[in-house]
Amino acid sequence: MKTSSTTPTRIFSGSRPTGPLHLGNYLGGIKGYLALQEKKEYDCIYAVVDLHGITSPYNPQNYPQQVQELVLEYLACGLDPEKAHLIIQSHIPEHIELAYLFSTIYPVSRLQQLPTYKDKKKNQPHYVNLGLLSYPVLMAADILIYKAQLVPVGKDQLPHLELTREIARKFNRLFGKTFPEPQAYLTPGAYVPSLTGQGKMSKTNPKSYISLIDNLETIKNKLAKVPTDTGKGKKIPSTGGVATLFTLVQLFQGEEKRKEYEKLYLSTGIKYQSLKKELALAIYQALQPIQEKRNYYLRRPKLVRDILTAGEKYARTIARETLNEAKEKMGLL
Ligand code: TYM
């Protein structure tokens, strides 16, 4: 476990346990978690945000397993309990209490205007609940309960981070300086587009993603369905299936390879079949060690439980302290 004599810069982030992680989660989220845990001056807390996961339709019977799966995938990707603290959000109830306090200073009308809320409302019209509306307020509490200054996330989370800063500012103005204004930490894969060629890779559309536990056959089949064109043109496409392929080439095979393909596209033309075959292999090679490590932890449930117990003990002490400070400043203690 990292220790430091001076106050370390705190890092917080989390992912919802709504199904296996996909390449977007890995490149946009987890890669950032990994990069920051390597810095000695940073104190990282990474969460399975199970309370956010239940704001969309879910199956309570399968949910505990989904939570465990995400813990396994975190560890499999390389989250190192010696360098970062792992927690399950609902095990630290202080997050909810701080979220309630924040909810008394943030206008409902602003939450209703948030594009992420509007999208969810469209996607799940029969599941528009209060938790969904106040989702970003709980997210602000997740971050600010640890006074985190840096938050590794994908680009889709930037509006939520802006709201977090707004809440921090307002709290500080009303009750006295308490919270930092956290910044996002973005990786080169901060926006991974969908395999359909439209929008981002997302768990809500199974056709849009490759998951971290997919095998080579599945990856090949999924890439085969990415829509393409004739392989030749006057301009490199910036949207659609071809743009998605180029982005994935860049992220898994490097910039040089992408440039090679772009040159071909503008001259003699690309054969997508071989591009897709090579890309599938490169993706699988990146995922294989993760899948092996997942199996390692799968066989060691006690080790995984101990990692969470230690992470949660550490996090809870900080969370209690911050909550007490906030309550005192708000005249509640
Ligand atoms: P979630 O579970 O949707 O996603 C987890 C992480 O994956 C990133 N991500 C992507 N990055 C690049 N390209 C994509 N296509 C893509 N899709 C997802 C997300 O940006 C995220 O970093 N609200 C958060 C969870 C949360 C949280 C927090 C995050 C709750 N509290 C506090 C940070 C701090 C979410 O739904 O992530």
mmCIF file of C-alpha atoms and ligand atoms in Angstrom:
data_model
loop_
_atom_site.group_PDB
_atom_site.id
_atom_site.type_symbol
_atom_site.label_atom_id
_atom_site.label_comp_id
_atom_site.label_asym_id
_atom_site.label_seq_id
_atom_site.Cartn_x
_atom_site.Cartn_y
_atom_site.Cartn_z
ATOM 1 C CA MET A 1 0.000 0.000 0.000
ATOM 2 C CA LYS A 2 1.338 3.438 -0.892
ATOM 3 C CA THR A 3 2.053 5.803 1.981
ATOM 4 C CA SER A 4 3.246 9.362 1.901
ATOM 5 C CA SER A 5 4.309 11.911 4.496
ATOM 6 C CA THR A 6 2.817 14.868 2.606
ATOM 7 C CA THR A 7 -0.870 15.047 1.637
ATOM 8 C CA PRO A 8 -1.137 13.091 -1.589
ATOM 9 C CA THR A 9 -3.198 14.125 -4.600
ATOM 10 C CA ARG A 10 -6.309 12.017 -4.463
ATOM 11 C CA ILE A 11 -7.643 10.223 -7.528
ATOM 12 C CA PHE A 12 -11.129 8.715 -7.780
ATOM 13 C CA SER A 13 -13.026 6.965 -10.511
ATOM 14 C CA GLY A 14 -15.626 4.258 -11.016
ATOM 15 C CA SER A 15 -17.507 2.109 -13.505
ATOM 16 C CA ARG A 16 -21.004 0.638 -13.403
ATOM 17 C CA PRO A 17 -21.339 -3.157 -13.066
ATOM 18 C CA THR A 18 -23.832 -3.324 -15.928
ATOM 19 C CA GLY A 19 -22.111 -6.099 -17.895
ATOM 20 C CA PRO A 20 -18.581 -7.009 -18.967
ATOM 21 C CA LEU A 21 -16.306 -4.059 -19.648
ATOM 22 C CA HIS A 22 -15.859 -3.164 -23.314
ATOM 23 C CA LEU A 23 -12.982 -1.594 -25.229
ATOM 24 C CA GLY A 24 -14.381 1.897 -24.578
ATOM 25 C CA ASN A 25 -14.425 1.334 -20.814
ATOM 26 C CA TYR A 26 -10.929 -0.114 -20.973
ATOM 27 C CA LEU A 27 -9.283 2.506 -23.159
ATOM 28 C CA GLY A 28 -11.223 5.543 -21.912
ATOM 29 C CA GLY A 29 -11.568 4.602 -18.237
ATOM 30 C CA ILE A 30 -9.332 1.796 -16.977
ATOM 31 C CA LYS A 31 -6.200 2.829 -18.913
ATOM 32 C CA GLY A 32 -6.387 6.132 -17.071
ATOM 33 C CA TYR A 33 -6.805 4.354 -13.712
ATOM 34 C CA LEU A 34 -3.696 2.305 -14.511
ATOM 35 C CA ALA A 35 -1.586 5.274 -15.572
ATOM 36 C CA LEU A 36 -2.389 7.229 -12.407
ATOM 37 C CA GLN A 37 -1.826 4.366 -9.946
ATOM 38 C CA GLU A 38 1.809 4.311 -11.136
ATOM 39 C CA LYS A 39 2.507 7.806 -9.772
ATOM 40 C CA LYS A 40 3.863 7.743 -6.251
ATOM 41 C CA GLU A 41 2.397 11.112 -5.368
ATOM 42 C CA TYR A 42 -1.148 9.954 -6.176
ATOM 43 C CA ASP A 43 -3.507 8.143 -3.836
ATOM 44 C CA CYS A 44 -6.043 6.271 -5.977
ATOM 45 C CA ILE A 45 -9.473 4.960 -5.038
ATOM 46 C CA TYR A 46 -11.370 3.046 -7.728
ATOM 47 C CA ALA A 47 -14.954 1.921 -7.270
ATOM 48 C CA VAL A 48 -17.537 -0.440 -8.622
ATOM 49 C CA VAL A 49 -20.420 2.035 -8.635
ATOM 50 C CA ASP A 50 -23.230 -0.419 -7.966
ATOM 51 C CA LEU A 51 -25.659 2.293 -6.826
ATOM 52 C CA HIS A 52 -25.384 3.997 -10.220
ATOM 53 C CA GLY A 53 -25.923 0.654 -11.964
ATOM 54 C CA ILE A 54 -29.402 0.205 -10.472
ATOM 55 C CA THR A 55 -30.775 3.417 -12.005
ATOM 56 C CA SER A 56 -31.312 1.433 -15.248
ATOM 57 C CA PRO A 57 -33.328 -1.806 -15.535
ATOM 58 C CA TYR A 58 -31.392 -4.703 -13.985
ATOM 59 C CA ASN A 59 -31.872 -8.170 -12.542
ATOM 60 C CA PRO A 60 -31.343 -8.325 -8.732
ATOM 61 C CA GLN A 61 -30.626 -12.072 -8.948
ATOM 62 C CA ASN A 62 -27.655 -11.536 -11.279
ATOM 63 C CA TYR A 63 -26.470 -8.264 -9.808
ATOM 64 C CA PRO A 64 -24.093 -9.568 -7.099
ATOM 65 C CA GLN A 65 -22.353 -11.607 -9.767
ATOM 66 C CA GLN A 66 -22.062 -8.589 -12.057
ATOM 67 C CA VAL A 67 -20.471 -6.620 -9.222
ATOM 68 C CA GLN A 68 -17.975 -9.446 -8.607
ATOM 69 C CA GLU A 69 -17.266 -9.675 -12.328
ATOM 70 C CA LEU A 70 -16.320 -6.011 -12.472
ATOM 71 C CA VAL A 71 -13.990 -6.414 -9.483
ATOM 72 C CA LEU A 72 -12.350 -9.342 -11.296
ATOM 73 C CA GLU A 73 -12.010 -7.334 -14.496
ATOM 74 C CA TYR A 74 -10.498 -4.371 -12.636
ATOM 75 C CA LEU A 75 -7.845 -6.669 -11.152
ATOM 76 C CA ALA A 76 -7.404 -8.495 -14.463
ATOM 77 C CA CYS A 77 -6.733 -5.203 -16.269
ATOM 78 C CA GLY A 78 -3.932 -4.471 -13.821
ATOM 79 C CA LEU A 79 -5.445 -2.455 -10.980
ATOM 80 C CA ASP A 80 -2.882 -3.187 -8.313
ATOM 81 C CA PRO A 81 -4.028 -3.390 -4.678
ATOM 82 C CA GLU A 82 -0.499 -2.363 -3.672
ATOM 83 C CA LYS A 83 -0.940 0.901 -5.565
ATOM 84 C CA ALA A 84 -4.680 1.634 -5.498
ATOM 85 C CA HIS A 85 -7.662 1.043 -3.217
ATOM 86 C CA LEU A 86 -10.592 -0.902 -4.601
ATOM 87 C CA ILE A 87 -14.096 -0.407 -3.222
ATOM 88 C CA ILE A 88 -17.735 -1.205 -3.859
ATOM 89 C CA GLN A 89 -19.642 2.068 -3.698
ATOM 90 C CA SER A 90 -22.625 0.830 -1.652
ATOM 91 C CA HIS A 91 -20.282 -0.464 1.066
ATOM 92 C CA ILE A 92 -19.394 3.150 1.886
ATOM 93 C CA PRO A 93 -22.826 4.637 2.726
ATOM 94 C CA GLU A 94 -21.262 8.073 3.326
ATOM 95 C CA HIS A 95 -21.433 8.578 -0.471
ATOM 96 C CA ILE A 96 -25.243 8.576 -0.245
ATOM 97 C CA GLU A 97 -25.391 10.892 2.722
ATOM 98 C CA LEU A 98 -23.141 13.442 1.042
ATOM 99 C CA ALA A 99 -25.206 13.092 -2.152
ATOM 100 C CA TYR A 100 -28.311 13.997 -0.146
ATOM 101 C CA LEU A 101 -26.586 17.080 1.287
ATOM 102 C CA PHE A 102 -25.541 18.119 -2.227
ATOM 103 C CA SER A 103 -29.063 17.541 -3.524
ATOM 104 C CA THR A 104 -30.262 20.366 -1.308
ATOM 105 C CA ILE A 105 -28.039 22.895 -3.087
ATOM 106 C CA TYR A 106 -28.448 21.844 -6.729
ATOM 107 C CA PRO A 107 -31.448 22.897 -8.862
ATOM 108 C CA VAL A 108 -33.698 20.168 -10.314
ATOM 109 C CA SER A 109 -34.126 22.183 -13.523
ATOM 110 C CA ARG A 110 -30.386 21.915 -14.304
ATOM 111 C CA LEU A 111 -30.428 18.148 -13.840
ATOM 112 C CA GLN A 112 -33.392 17.845 -16.187
ATOM 113 C CA GLN A 113 -31.471 19.671 -18.909
ATOM 114 C CA LEU A 114 -28.414 17.432 -18.788
ATOM 115 C CA PRO A 115 -27.879 15.629 -22.146
ATOM 116 C CA THR A 116 -26.955 12.349 -20.397
ATOM 117 C CA TYR A 117 -30.293 12.400 -18.509
ATOM 118 C CA LYS A 118 -32.225 13.221 -21.686
ATOM 119 C CA ASP A 119 -30.546 10.300 -23.507
ATOM 120 C CA LYS A 120 -31.345 7.869 -20.699
ATOM 121 C CA LYS A 121 -34.960 9.069 -20.639
ATOM 122 C CA LYS A 122 -35.193 8.268 -24.334
ATOM 123 C CA ASN A 123 -33.493 4.847 -23.950
ATOM 124 C CA GLN A 124 -35.504 3.695 -20.920
ATOM 125 C CA PRO A 125 -38.855 5.543 -21.073
ATOM 126 C CA HIS A 126 -40.450 3.157 -18.545
ATOM 127 C CA TYR A 127 -37.645 3.528 -16.023
ATOM 128 C CA VAL A 128 -37.307 7.268 -15.459
ATOM 129 C CA ASN A 129 -36.715 7.338 -11.710
ATOM 130 C CA LEU A 130 -35.501 9.880 -9.193
ATOM 131 C CA GLY A 131 -32.147 8.065 -8.947
ATOM 132 C CA LEU A 132 -31.633 8.595 -12.656
ATOM 133 C CA LEU A 133 -32.276 12.311 -12.319
ATOM 134 C CA SER A 134 -29.953 12.685 -9.340
ATOM 135 C CA TYR A 135 -27.315 10.333 -10.854
ATOM 136 C CA PRO A 136 -24.761 13.164 -11.351
ATOM 137 C CA VAL A 137 -25.266 14.399 -7.779
ATOM 138 C CA LEU A 138 -24.288 10.969 -6.437
ATOM 139 C CA MET A 139 -21.353 10.973 -8.843
ATOM 140 C CA ALA A 140 -20.265 14.363 -7.444
ATOM 141 C CA ALA A 141 -20.487 12.887 -3.936
ATOM 142 C CA ASP A 142 -18.411 9.842 -5.008
ATOM 143 C CA ILE A 143 -15.630 12.154 -6.102
ATOM 144 C CA LEU A 144 -15.836 14.885 -3.491
ATOM 145 C CA ILE A 145 -16.188 12.604 -0.463
ATOM 146 C CA TYR A 146 -12.513 11.804 -1.111
ATOM 147 C CA LYS A 147 -11.710 15.404 -2.136
ATOM 148 C CA ALA A 148 -10.355 13.913 -5.364
ATOM 149 C CA GLN A 149 -8.579 16.359 -7.653
ATOM 150 C CA LEU A 150 -8.168 14.163 -10.711
ATOM 151 C CA VAL A 151 -10.742 11.821 -12.215
ATOM 152 C CA PRO A 152 -9.772 9.413 -15.017
ATOM 153 C CA VAL A 153 -12.838 9.112 -17.290
ATOM 154 C CA GLY A 154 -13.861 8.934 -20.924
ATOM 155 C CA LYS A 155 -15.134 12.029 -22.759
ATOM 156 C CA ASP A 156 -18.770 11.016 -22.225
ATOM 157 C CA GLN A 157 -18.405 11.818 -18.510
ATOM 158 C CA LEU A 158 -17.190 15.406 -18.969
ATOM 159 C CA PRO A 159 -20.639 16.997 -18.422
ATOM 160 C CA HIS A 160 -20.883 15.117 -15.109
ATOM 161 C CA LEU A 161 -17.494 16.365 -14.075
ATOM 162 C CA GLU A 162 -18.475 19.929 -14.901
ATOM 163 C CA LEU A 163 -21.489 19.490 -12.639
ATOM 164 C CA THR A 164 -19.227 18.130 -9.895
ATOM 165 C CA ARG A 165 -17.098 21.263 -10.107
ATOM 166 C CA GLU A 166 -20.218 23.399 -9.987
ATOM 167 C CA ILE A 167 -21.418 21.653 -6.818
ATOM 168 C CA ALA A 168 -17.978 22.023 -5.211
ATOM 169 C CA ARG A 169 -17.939 25.742 -6.021
ATOM 170 C CA LYS A 170 -21.444 26.312 -4.711
ATOM 171 C CA PHE A 171 -20.829 24.380 -1.495
ATOM 172 C CA ASN A 172 -17.611 26.327 -0.895
ATOM 173 C CA ARG A 173 -19.389 29.624 -1.517
ATOM 174 C CA LEU A 174 -22.320 28.835 0.778
ATOM 175 C CA PHE A 175 -20.573 27.050 3.635
ATOM 176 C CA GLY A 176 -16.854 27.837 3.368
ATOM 177 C CA LYS A 177 -13.980 26.288 1.433
ATOM 178 C CA THR A 178 -14.265 22.515 1.711
ATOM 179 C CA PHE A 179 -13.943 20.821 -1.678
ATOM 180 C CA PRO A 180 -11.451 20.983 -4.571
ATOM 181 C CA GLU A 181 -12.685 21.429 -8.153
ATOM 182 C CA PRO A 182 -11.666 18.122 -9.754
ATOM 183 C CA GLN A 183 -10.289 17.867 -13.275
ATOM 184 C CA ALA A 184 -10.747 15.055 -15.784
ATOM 185 C CA TYR A 185 -7.795 12.911 -16.802
ATOM 186 C CA LEU A 186 -8.249 11.824 -20.418
ATOM 187 C CA THR A 187 -6.389 9.004 -22.185
ATOM 188 C CA PRO A 188 -5.749 8.749 -25.971
ATOM 189 C CA GLY A 189 -8.783 6.392 -26.071
ATOM 190 C CA ALA A 190 -11.091 8.846 -24.301
ATOM 191 C CA TYR A 191 -13.671 8.426 -27.055
ATOM 192 C CA VAL A 192 -14.003 4.971 -28.613
ATOM 193 C CA PRO A 193 -16.610 4.962 -31.377
ATOM 194 C CA SER A 194 -19.258 2.284 -31.887
ATOM 195 C CA LEU A 195 -18.739 -0.726 -34.175
ATOM 196 C CA THR A 196 -21.972 0.327 -35.872
ATOM 197 C CA GLY A 197 -20.240 3.515 -37.005
ATOM 198 C CA GLN A 198 -22.759 5.655 -35.135
ATOM 199 C CA GLY A 199 -22.085 7.235 -31.767
ATOM 200 C CA LYS A 200 -19.871 5.802 -29.040
ATOM 201 C CA MET A 201 -19.159 2.221 -28.043
ATOM 202 C CA SER A 202 -21.768 1.607 -25.356
ATOM 203 C CA LYS A 203 -23.122 -1.193 -23.178
ATOM 204 C CA THR A 204 -26.682 -0.241 -24.102
ATOM 205 C CA ASN A 205 -26.147 -1.484 -27.674
ATOM 206 C CA PRO A 206 -24.585 -4.995 -27.782
ATOM 207 C CA LYS A 207 -23.823 -4.500 -31.493
ATOM 208 C CA SER A 208 -21.630 -1.527 -30.648
ATOM 209 C CA TYR A 209 -18.891 -3.164 -28.627
ATOM 210 C CA ILE A 210 -16.145 -5.745 -28.201
ATOM 211 C CA SER A 211 -15.940 -6.864 -24.583
ATOM 212 C CA LEU A 212 -12.752 -7.632 -22.667
ATOM 213 C CA ILE A 213 -13.745 -11.298 -22.353
ATOM 214 C CA ASP A 214 -14.496 -11.893 -26.059
ATOM 215 C CA ASN A 215 -12.459 -14.611 -27.786
ATOM 216 C CA LEU A 216 -10.721 -14.239 -31.146
ATOM 217 C CA GLU A 217 -13.638 -15.757 -33.090
ATOM 218 C CA THR A 218 -16.130 -13.358 -31.515
ATOM 219 C CA ILE A 219 -13.872 -10.372 -32.159
ATOM 220 C CA LYS A 220 -13.489 -11.416 -35.810
ATOM 221 C CA ASN A 221 -17.256 -11.821 -36.188
ATOM 222 C CA LYS A 222 -17.954 -8.464 -34.608
ATOM 223 C CA LEU A 223 -15.402 -6.645 -36.774
ATOM 224 C CA ALA A 224 -16.766 -8.395 -39.868
ATOM 225 C CA LYS A 225 -20.065 -6.574 -39.274
ATOM 226 C CA VAL A 226 -18.532 -3.075 -39.147
ATOM 227 C CA PRO A 227 -19.970 -1.241 -42.163
ATOM 228 C CA THR A 228 -17.361 -0.167 -44.724
ATOM 229 C CA ASP A 229 -17.174 1.484 -48.170
ATOM 230 C CA THR A 230 -15.308 0.722 -51.420
ATOM 231 C CA GLY A 231 -11.989 1.150 -49.606
ATOM 232 C CA LYS A 232 -10.991 4.182 -51.609
ATOM 233 C CA GLY A 233 -11.803 7.883 -51.588
ATOM 234 C CA LYS A 234 -10.580 11.464 -51.834
ATOM 235 C CA LYS A 235 -10.999 12.172 -48.120
ATOM 236 C CA ILE A 236 -10.429 10.058 -44.992
ATOM 237 C CA PRO A 237 -13.873 9.481 -43.419
ATOM 238 C CA SER A 238 -14.269 11.123 -40.020
ATOM 239 C CA THR A 239 -17.506 9.303 -39.133
ATOM 240 C CA GLY A 240 -19.041 5.889 -39.827
ATOM 241 C CA GLY A 241 -17.645 2.356 -39.719
ATOM 242 C CA VAL A 242 -14.407 3.166 -41.544
ATOM 243 C CA ALA A 243 -13.594 5.920 -39.050
ATOM 244 C CA THR A 244 -14.225 3.407 -36.224
ATOM 245 C CA LEU A 245 -11.826 0.923 -37.850
ATOM 246 C CA PHE A 246 -9.140 3.581 -38.253
ATOM 247 C CA THR A 247 -9.526 4.623 -34.609
ATOM 248 C CA LEU A 248 -9.190 1.012 -33.441
ATOM 249 C CA VAL A 249 -6.149 0.509 -35.691
ATOM 250 C CA GLN A 250 -4.554 3.579 -34.128
ATOM 251 C CA LEU A 251 -5.306 2.393 -30.588
ATOM 252 C CA PHE A 252 -4.239 -1.247 -31.033
ATOM 253 C CA GLN A 253 -1.688 -1.191 -33.860
ATOM 254 C CA GLY A 254 -0.287 2.308 -33.542
ATOM 255 C CA GLU A 255 -0.259 5.573 -35.446
ATOM 256 C CA GLU A 256 2.141 4.361 -38.158
ATOM 257 C CA LYS A 257 -0.228 1.573 -39.164
ATOM 258 C CA ARG A 258 -3.130 3.965 -39.292
ATOM 259 C CA LYS A 259 -1.152 6.319 -41.534
ATOM 260 C CA GLU A 260 -0.307 3.395 -43.836
ATOM 261 C CA TYR A 261 -3.991 2.572 -44.207
ATOM 262 C CA GLU A 262 -4.880 6.210 -44.763
ATOM 263 C CA LYS A 263 -2.319 6.427 -47.564
ATOM 264 C CA LEU A 264 -3.776 3.317 -49.177
ATOM 265 C CA TYR A 265 -7.286 4.724 -48.823
ATOM 266 C CA LEU A 266 -6.256 7.846 -50.754
ATOM 267 C CA SER A 267 -4.358 5.862 -53.445
ATOM 268 C CA THR A 268 -4.750 2.207 -54.485
ATOM 269 C CA GLY A 269 -7.418 1.299 -51.934
ATOM 270 C CA ILE A 270 -7.829 -0.827 -48.794
ATOM 271 C CA LYS A 271 -8.853 -4.473 -48.550
ATOM 272 C CA TYR A 272 -11.027 -4.396 -45.452
ATOM 273 C CA GLN A 273 -11.017 -8.150 -45.049
ATOM 274 C CA SER A 274 -7.309 -8.232 -44.294
ATOM 275 C CA LEU A 275 -7.432 -5.002 -42.265
ATOM 276 C CA LYS A 276 -10.147 -6.531 -40.079
ATOM 277 C CA LYS A 277 -8.278 -9.817 -39.713
ATOM 278 C CA GLU A 278 -5.071 -8.099 -38.582
ATOM 279 C CA LEU A 279 -6.967 -5.756 -36.288
ATOM 280 C CA ALA A 280 -8.885 -8.653 -34.681
ATOM 281 C CA LEU A 281 -5.609 -10.350 -33.890
ATOM 282 C CA ALA A 282 -4.068 -7.176 -32.438
ATOM 283 C CA ILE A 283 -7.127 -6.629 -30.217
ATOM 284 C CA TYR A 284 -7.115 -10.247 -29.080
ATOM 285 C CA GLN A 285 -3.401 -10.078 -28.270
ATOM 286 C CA ALA A 286 -4.102 -7.090 -26.024
ATOM 287 C CA LEU A 287 -7.020 -8.862 -24.316
ATOM 288 C CA GLN A 288 -5.484 -12.303 -23.846
ATOM 289 C CA PRO A 289 -3.299 -11.407 -20.813
ATOM 290 C CA ILE A 290 -6.306 -9.703 -19.227
ATOM 291 C CA GLN A 291 -8.395 -12.847 -19.703
ATOM 292 C CA GLU A 292 -5.658 -14.985 -18.163
ATOM 293 C CA LYS A 293 -5.342 -12.698 -15.166
ATOM 294 C CA ARG A 294 -9.126 -12.738 -14.749
ATOM 295 C CA ASN A 295 -8.959 -16.524 -14.443
ATOM 296 C CA TYR A 296 -6.205 -16.185 -11.836
ATOM 297 C CA TYR A 297 -8.411 -14.016 -9.609
ATOM 298 C CA LEU A 298 -11.518 -16.080 -10.373
ATOM 299 C CA ARG A 299 -9.802 -19.002 -8.669
ATOM 300 C CA ARG A 300 -8.907 -16.898 -5.604
ATOM 301 C CA PRO A 301 -12.152 -15.493 -4.136
ATOM 302 C CA LYS A 302 -10.635 -14.985 -0.672
ATOM 303 C CA LEU A 303 -7.824 -12.853 -2.058
ATOM 304 C CA VAL A 304 -10.370 -10.735 -3.913
ATOM 305 C CA ARG A 305 -12.505 -10.333 -0.755
ATOM 306 C CA ASP A 306 -9.436 -9.298 1.266
ATOM 307 C CA ILE A 307 -8.478 -6.698 -1.338
ATOM 308 C CA LEU A 308 -11.949 -5.135 -1.098
ATOM 309 C CA THR A 309 -12.011 -5.259 2.709
ATOM 310 C CA ALA A 310 -8.684 -3.410 2.901
ATOM 311 C CA GLY A 311 -9.705 -0.857 0.251
ATOM 312 C CA GLU A 312 -13.027 -0.162 1.912
ATOM 313 C CA LYS A 313 -11.536 0.213 5.390
ATOM 314 C CA TYR A 314 -9.134 2.818 4.038
ATOM 315 C CA ALA A 315 -11.766 4.664 1.998
ATOM 316 C CA ARG A 316 -14.355 4.712 4.770
ATOM 317 C CA THR A 317 -12.071 6.577 7.163
ATOM 318 C CA ILE A 318 -11.602 9.375 4.640
ATOM 319 C CA ALA A 319 -15.300 9.376 3.719
ATOM 320 C CA ARG A 320 -16.394 9.726 7.375
ATOM 321 C CA GLU A 321 -14.014 12.612 7.926
ATOM 322 C CA THR A 322 -15.245 14.533 4.879
ATOM 323 C CA LEU A 323 -18.893 13.867 5.680
ATOM 324 C CA ASN A 324 -18.461 15.154 9.217
ATOM 325 C CA GLU A 325 -16.725 18.266 7.927
ATOM 326 C CA ALA A 326 -19.551 18.907 5.447
ATOM 327 C CA LYS A 327 -22.255 18.338 8.070
ATOM 328 C CA GLU A 328 -20.548 20.616 10.531
ATOM 329 C CA LYS A 329 -20.263 23.374 7.942
ATOM 330 C CA MET A 330 -23.932 22.956 7.032
ATOM 331 C CA GLY A 331 -24.965 23.318 10.675
ATOM 332 C CA LEU A 332 -25.883 19.678 11.173
ATOM 333 C CA LEU A 333 -23.351 18.777 13.872
HETATM 334 P P1 TYM B 1 -19.527 3.848 -17.150
HETATM 335 O O1 TYM B 1 -19.736 2.668 -16.276
HETATM 336 O O2 TYM B 1 -20.547 4.122 -18.190
HETATM 337 O O3 TYM B 1 -18.129 3.757 -17.872
HETATM 338 C C1 TYM B 1 -16.914 3.491 -17.181
HETATM 339 C C2 TYM B 1 -15.792 4.292 -17.827
HETATM 340 O O4 TYM B 1 -15.703 3.978 -19.225
HETATM 341 C C3 TYM B 1 -15.698 5.175 -19.995
HETATM 342 N N1 TYM B 1 -16.315 4.937 -21.303
HETATM 343 C C4 TYM B 1 -15.742 5.236 -22.465
HETATM 344 N N2 TYM B 1 -14.551 5.791 -22.769
HETATM 345 C C5 TYM B 1 -14.247 5.936 -24.076
HETATM 346 N N3 TYM B 1 -15.062 5.566 -25.081
HETATM 347 C C6 TYM B 1 -16.267 4.996 -24.835
HETATM 348 N N4 TYM B 1 -17.033 4.607 -25.833
HETATM 349 C C7 TYM B 1 -16.657 4.820 -23.476
HETATM 350 N N5 TYM B 1 -17.748 4.295 -22.871
HETATM 351 C C8 TYM B 1 -17.525 4.381 -21.541
HETATM 352 C C9 TYM B 1 -16.506 6.161 -19.146
HETATM 353 O O5 TYM B 1 -16.232 7.495 -19.507
HETATM 354 C C10 TYM B 1 -16.051 5.805 -17.755
HETATM 355 O O6 TYM B 1 -14.836 6.457 -17.462
HETATM 356 N N6 TYM B 1 -21.022 7.791 -14.463
HETATM 357 C C11 TYM B 1 -19.934 6.849 -14.632
HETATM 358 C C12 TYM B 1 -19.625 6.068 -13.378
HETATM 359 C C13 TYM B 1 -19.307 6.894 -12.172
HETATM 360 C C14 TYM B 1 -18.117 7.649 -11.966
HETATM 361 C C15 TYM B 1 -18.244 8.208 -10.676
HETATM 362 C C16 TYM B 1 -16.994 7.889 -12.768
HETATM 363 C C17 TYM B 1 -20.063 7.019 -11.052
HETATM 364 N N7 TYM B 1 -19.431 7.814 -10.153
HETATM 365 C C18 TYM B 1 -17.248 9.047 -10.158
HETATM 366 C C19 TYM B 1 -15.998 8.725 -12.224
HETATM 367 C C20 TYM B 1 -16.132 9.285 -10.953
HETATM 368 C C21 TYM B 1 -20.328 5.841 -15.704
HETATM 369 O O7 TYM B 1 -21.494 5.620 -15.941
HETATM 370 O O8 TYM B 1 -19.296 5.149 -16.256
#
